[in-house]
Amino acid sequence: MDLPAYLARIGMDAAPAPDAAGLAAMQRAHRLAIPFENLDIPLGRGISIDPAIVFDKLVTRRRGGYCFEQNQLFLRALRASGFAARPLLARVWLMADGMPPLTHTFNLVTIGGREWIADAGFGGSFSPPMPLEDGAASQMADGTAHRLVRQDGGWMLERAGDPGATDGRSQDTRDWQPQYSFTTAPVEGIDLELSNHWTSTRPGTRFLTMQIVSLILPDGFAALTDRQLSLHRAGVTESRPIQDAADYRTILASIFGLELSVEEVDRLSRT
């Protein structure tokens, strides 16, 4: 793990102290710098979670990735920075019809005997590290809210807002929606390989039918879903369609920091 290169990628001068404040700082820096995206799937390349390939893609080539890439990189950086951390798997309940499969990974971090969940790879609005305690909650300045609930021998992370969106900004009704459920059972590398393969290859699923790019902003959230761009900044939401391939490429570079070739964007525009 080339920790200095990773830290430079996320805009940190040095590794943080391995405490709760350091964990929060590192996770937020990661999410501000590295976009969530699944574009290699519609480009026909698939998703590898080989550590060297993930590092080259997200750090060296300054691309983004989805949870199995993002949180693997984040986990290795946490360990290299002195944190005790391990991966977990979760079932995402976004618009779920029946029991969802294990299609999300994030990290469990132990600090001074206290466990925290730390997720640098969920493609929605920002949720900071949270103590693994029933009723633990977070509220961000832009209205994003999450809470943890003990449930059926495991845990459910809930978010405020619309049941059909990954955006956790609270609505007037203040409804809580299930985001993902999990247990703290040990997760092995082969478990991650299996879940990543299913998530990135299963016909008809979210990542095979949609082009998704998102990034946490200092004052909000940016999301590109297929041909629609949405910007949530300082309490104001703006949305507009993508005009053409040139517009698509400009948005990827200017908002999300993704430099894709003309040929790549043309292929995405035709998908």
Coordinates of C-alpha atoms in Angstrom, one line a residue:
M1 CA 0.0 0.0 0.0
D2 CA 1.6 3.3 -1.1
L3 CA 0.0 5.3 1.7
P4 CA 1.6 8.7 0.6
A5 CA 0.2 8.4 -2.9
Y6 CA -3.3 7.5 -1.5
L7 CA -3.1 10.5 1.0
A8 CA -2.1 12.8 -1.9
R9 CA -5.1 11.5 -3.9
I10 CA -7.5 12.4 -1.1
G11 CA -5.8 15.7 -0.3
M12 CA -4.3 14.9 3.1
D13 CA -0.7 15.9 3.9
A14 CA -0.2 13.0 6.4
A15 CA -2.0 10.0 7.9
P16 CA -4.4 11.0 10.7
A17 CA -4.1 9.8 14.2
P18 CA -5.8 6.4 14.6
D19 CA -8.7 7.8 16.6
A20 CA -12.3 8.7 16.0
A21 CA -11.5 12.2 14.7
G22 CA -8.8 10.8 12.4
L23 CA -11.2 8.2 11.0
A24 CA -13.8 10.8 10.3
A25 CA -11.3 13.1 8.6
M26 CA -9.9 10.3 6.4
Q27 CA -13.4 9.1 5.4
R28 CA -14.6 12.5 4.5
A29 CA -11.4 13.4 2.5
H30 CA -11.8 10.1 0.6
R31 CA -15.4 10.8 -0.3
L32 CA -14.7 14.4 -1.4
A33 CA -11.9 13.3 -3.7
I34 CA -12.8 9.9 -5.2
P35 CA -16.2 9.7 -7.0
F36 CA -18.5 6.7 -6.8
E37 CA -18.9 5.3 -10.3
N38 CA -19.7 2.1 -12.2
L39 CA -18.7 3.2 -15.7
D40 CA -16.3 0.3 -16.4
I41 CA -19.4 -2.0 -16.4
P42 CA -21.2 -0.3 -19.3
L43 CA -17.7 0.1 -21.0
G44 CA -17.5 -3.7 -20.9
R45 CA -14.4 -4.0 -18.7
G46 CA -15.9 -5.5 -15.6
I47 CA -14.8 -4.8 -12.0
S48 CA -11.6 -6.3 -10.6
I49 CA -11.0 -6.1 -6.8
D50 CA -7.3 -7.2 -7.1
P51 CA -5.6 -4.7 -4.8
A52 CA -3.0 -3.6 -7.3
I53 CA -5.6 -3.0 -10.0
V54 CA -7.9 -1.1 -7.6
F55 CA -5.0 1.1 -6.5
D56 CA -3.9 1.8 -10.1
K57 CA -7.5 2.7 -11.1
L58 CA -8.6 4.9 -8.2
V59 CA -5.2 6.4 -7.2
T60 CA -2.8 6.4 -10.1
R61 CA -5.3 6.9 -12.9
R62 CA -7.6 9.0 -10.7
R63 CA -10.8 7.2 -11.6
G64 CA -13.6 6.4 -9.3
G65 CA -15.2 3.0 -8.4
Y66 CA -18.0 1.4 -6.6
C67 CA -18.2 -0.1 -3.1
F68 CA -16.0 -3.2 -3.6
E69 CA -13.2 -1.0 -5.0
Q70 CA -13.7 2.0 -2.8
N71 CA -13.9 0.3 0.6
Q72 CA -11.2 -2.2 -0.2
L73 CA -8.8 0.8 -0.9
F74 CA -10.1 2.6 2.2
L75 CA -9.6 -0.5 4.3
R76 CA -6.0 -0.9 3.2
A77 CA -5.3 2.8 3.9
L78 CA -6.9 2.5 7.3
R79 CA -4.7 -0.4 8.2
A80 CA -1.6 1.3 6.9
S81 CA -2.5 4.3 9.1
G82 CA -2.7 2.2 12.2
F83 CA -6.4 1.5 12.5
A84 CA -7.7 -1.9 13.4
A85 CA -10.3 -2.5 10.6
R86 CA -12.0 -5.4 8.8
P87 CA -14.6 -5.6 6.0
L88 CA -18.3 -6.4 6.4
L89 CA -21.0 -7.2 3.9
A90 CA -24.5 -5.7 3.7
R91 CA -27.9 -6.1 2.0
V92 CA -29.0 -2.9 0.3
W93 CA -32.7 -2.3 0.7
L94 CA -33.1 0.5 -1.9
M95 CA -36.4 -0.4 -3.6
A96 CA -36.0 -4.0 -2.6
D97 CA -38.6 -6.6 -3.4
G98 CA -38.0 -9.4 -1.0
M99 CA -34.7 -10.3 0.7
P100 CA -31.8 -8.5 -1.1
P101 CA -28.4 -10.3 -1.7
L102 CA -25.1 -9.2 -0.1
T103 CA -24.2 -6.5 -2.6
H104 CA -22.4 -3.9 -0.5
T105 CA -19.2 -3.8 1.5
F106 CA -18.0 -1.3 4.1
N107 CA -15.6 -1.4 7.1
L108 CA -15.8 -2.0 10.8
V109 CA -13.2 -0.1 12.8
T110 CA -12.3 -0.7 16.4
I111 CA -10.9 2.3 18.3
G112 CA -10.2 2.0 22.1
G113 CA -12.5 -1.0 22.4
R114 CA -15.4 0.8 20.7
E115 CA -16.6 -0.3 17.2
W116 CA -17.5 2.1 14.4
I117 CA -18.9 1.6 10.9
A118 CA -17.0 3.5 8.2
D119 CA -18.2 3.5 4.7
A120 CA -16.3 5.3 1.9
G121 CA -18.1 3.6 -0.9
F122 CA -21.9 4.0 -0.8
G123 CA -23.1 5.9 -3.8
G124 CA -25.4 8.2 -1.9
S125 CA -25.2 11.3 0.3
F126 CA -22.6 11.4 3.0
S127 CA -22.8 9.3 6.2
P128 CA -19.9 9.8 8.6
P129 CA -18.4 7.1 10.7
M130 CA -20.9 6.0 13.3
P131 CA -20.4 4.1 16.6
L132 CA -22.0 0.6 16.3
E133 CA -24.6 1.4 18.9
D134 CA -28.4 1.2 18.8
G135 CA -29.8 4.6 18.1
A136 CA -26.5 6.1 17.0
A137 CA -27.3 9.0 14.5
S138 CA -25.7 11.5 12.3
Q139 CA -27.0 14.8 11.0
M140 CA -25.0 16.8 8.4
A141 CA -25.2 20.5 7.7
D142 CA -27.0 19.9 4.4
G143 CA -29.8 18.0 6.0
T144 CA -28.5 14.5 5.4
A145 CA -29.4 12.2 8.2
H146 CA -28.7 8.5 9.1
R147 CA -29.2 6.3 12.1
L148 CA -28.4 2.8 13.3
V149 CA -31.0 0.4 14.6
R150 CA -30.5 -3.0 16.2
Q151 CA -32.6 -5.4 14.2
D152 CA -33.2 -9.2 14.0
G153 CA -29.8 -10.1 15.5
G154 CA -28.0 -7.6 13.3
W155 CA -28.1 -4.0 12.3
M156 CA -30.0 -1.7 9.9
L157 CA -28.6 1.6 8.8
E158 CA -31.5 3.9 8.0
R159 CA -31.6 7.2 6.1
A160 CA -34.0 10.1 6.1
G161 CA -35.9 11.0 2.9
D162 CA -37.4 9.4 -0.2
P163 CA -37.7 5.6 -0.2
G164 CA -36.6 5.5 -3.8
A165 CA -33.4 7.4 -3.6
T166 CA -29.9 7.1 -2.1
D167 CA -30.1 10.7 -1.1
G168 CA -30.3 11.0 2.7
R169 CA -31.5 14.5 2.9
S170 CA -34.5 14.7 5.3
Q171 CA -37.9 15.5 4.0
D172 CA -40.8 17.3 5.8
T173 CA -42.3 14.0 6.9
R174 CA -39.0 13.0 8.4
D175 CA -39.6 9.4 7.4
W176 CA -36.7 6.9 7.9
Q177 CA -36.0 4.4 5.1
P178 CA -33.9 1.2 5.3
Q179 CA -30.5 1.7 3.6
Y180 CA -28.7 -1.5 4.3
S181 CA -28.7 -4.3 6.9
F182 CA -25.7 -6.2 8.1
T183 CA -24.2 -8.4 10.8
T184 CA -20.6 -8.3 12.1
A185 CA -19.8 -11.8 11.0
P186 CA -16.3 -12.3 9.6
V187 CA -15.9 -11.6 5.9
E188 CA -13.2 -13.3 3.9
G189 CA -11.6 -12.3 0.6
I190 CA -13.5 -15.0 -1.3
D191 CA -16.8 -13.6 0.1
L192 CA -15.9 -10.2 -1.4
E193 CA -14.9 -11.8 -4.7
L194 CA -18.3 -13.6 -4.9
S195 CA -20.4 -10.6 -4.0
N196 CA -18.4 -8.3 -6.4
H197 CA -18.9 -10.8 -9.2
W198 CA -22.7 -11.1 -8.7
T199 CA -23.1 -7.3 -8.3
S200 CA -21.1 -6.4 -11.4
T201 CA -22.4 -9.2 -13.7
R202 CA -26.0 -10.1 -12.8
P203 CA -28.3 -9.1 -15.7
G204 CA -31.0 -6.6 -14.9
T205 CA -29.5 -5.3 -11.7
R206 CA -28.8 -1.7 -10.9
F207 CA -25.2 -1.5 -11.9
L208 CA -25.8 -3.3 -15.2
T209 CA -28.8 -1.2 -16.3
M210 CA -27.7 2.3 -15.2
Q211 CA -24.7 4.6 -15.5
I212 CA -24.0 6.1 -12.1
V213 CA -21.6 8.7 -10.9
S214 CA -21.7 10.6 -7.7
L215 CA -19.5 12.7 -5.5
I216 CA -19.7 14.4 -2.1
L217 CA -19.3 18.1 -2.3
P218 CA -18.2 20.4 0.5
D219 CA -21.7 21.8 0.7
G220 CA -23.8 19.0 -0.8
F221 CA -23.9 16.2 -3.3
A222 CA -23.5 15.7 -7.1
A223 CA -25.1 12.8 -8.9
L224 CA -25.2 11.7 -12.6
T225 CA -27.7 9.0 -13.3
D226 CA -27.8 7.9 -17.0
R227 CA -28.5 11.2 -18.8
Q228 CA -29.6 13.3 -15.8
L229 CA -27.3 15.6 -13.6
S230 CA -28.4 16.6 -10.2
L231 CA -26.6 19.1 -7.9
H232 CA -27.6 19.6 -4.3
R233 CA -25.7 22.6 -2.9
A234 CA -26.4 24.7 0.2
G235 CA -30.0 23.5 0.3
V236 CA -30.7 24.2 -3.3
T237 CA -31.3 21.4 -5.9
E238 CA -30.7 21.8 -9.6
S239 CA -31.3 19.2 -12.2
R240 CA -30.8 19.1 -15.9
P241 CA -30.5 16.5 -18.7
I242 CA -27.1 15.8 -20.4
Q243 CA -27.2 17.3 -23.9
D244 CA -24.7 15.1 -25.8
A245 CA -21.4 13.3 -25.6
A246 CA -19.4 16.5 -25.4
D247 CA -21.6 17.8 -22.6
Y248 CA -21.3 14.4 -20.8
R249 CA -17.5 14.4 -21.0
T250 CA -17.3 18.0 -19.8
I251 CA -19.5 17.2 -16.8
L252 CA -17.5 14.1 -15.9
A253 CA -14.3 16.2 -15.9
S254 CA -15.5 19.5 -14.3
I255 CA -17.7 18.2 -11.6
F256 CA -16.5 14.6 -10.9
G257 CA -12.8 14.9 -11.8
L258 CA -13.0 12.0 -14.3
E259 CA -11.0 12.3 -17.4
L260 CA -12.4 9.8 -19.9
S261 CA -11.4 9.7 -23.6
V262 CA -13.7 10.9 -26.4
E263 CA -14.0 7.3 -27.5
E264 CA -15.0 6.1 -24.0
V265 CA -17.6 8.8 -23.6
D266 CA -19.0 8.1 -27.1
R267 CA -19.4 4.5 -26.1
L268 CA -21.2 5.5 -22.9
S269 CA -23.5 7.8 -24.8
R270 CA -24.6 5.0 -27.1
T271 CA -25.2 2.5 -24.3

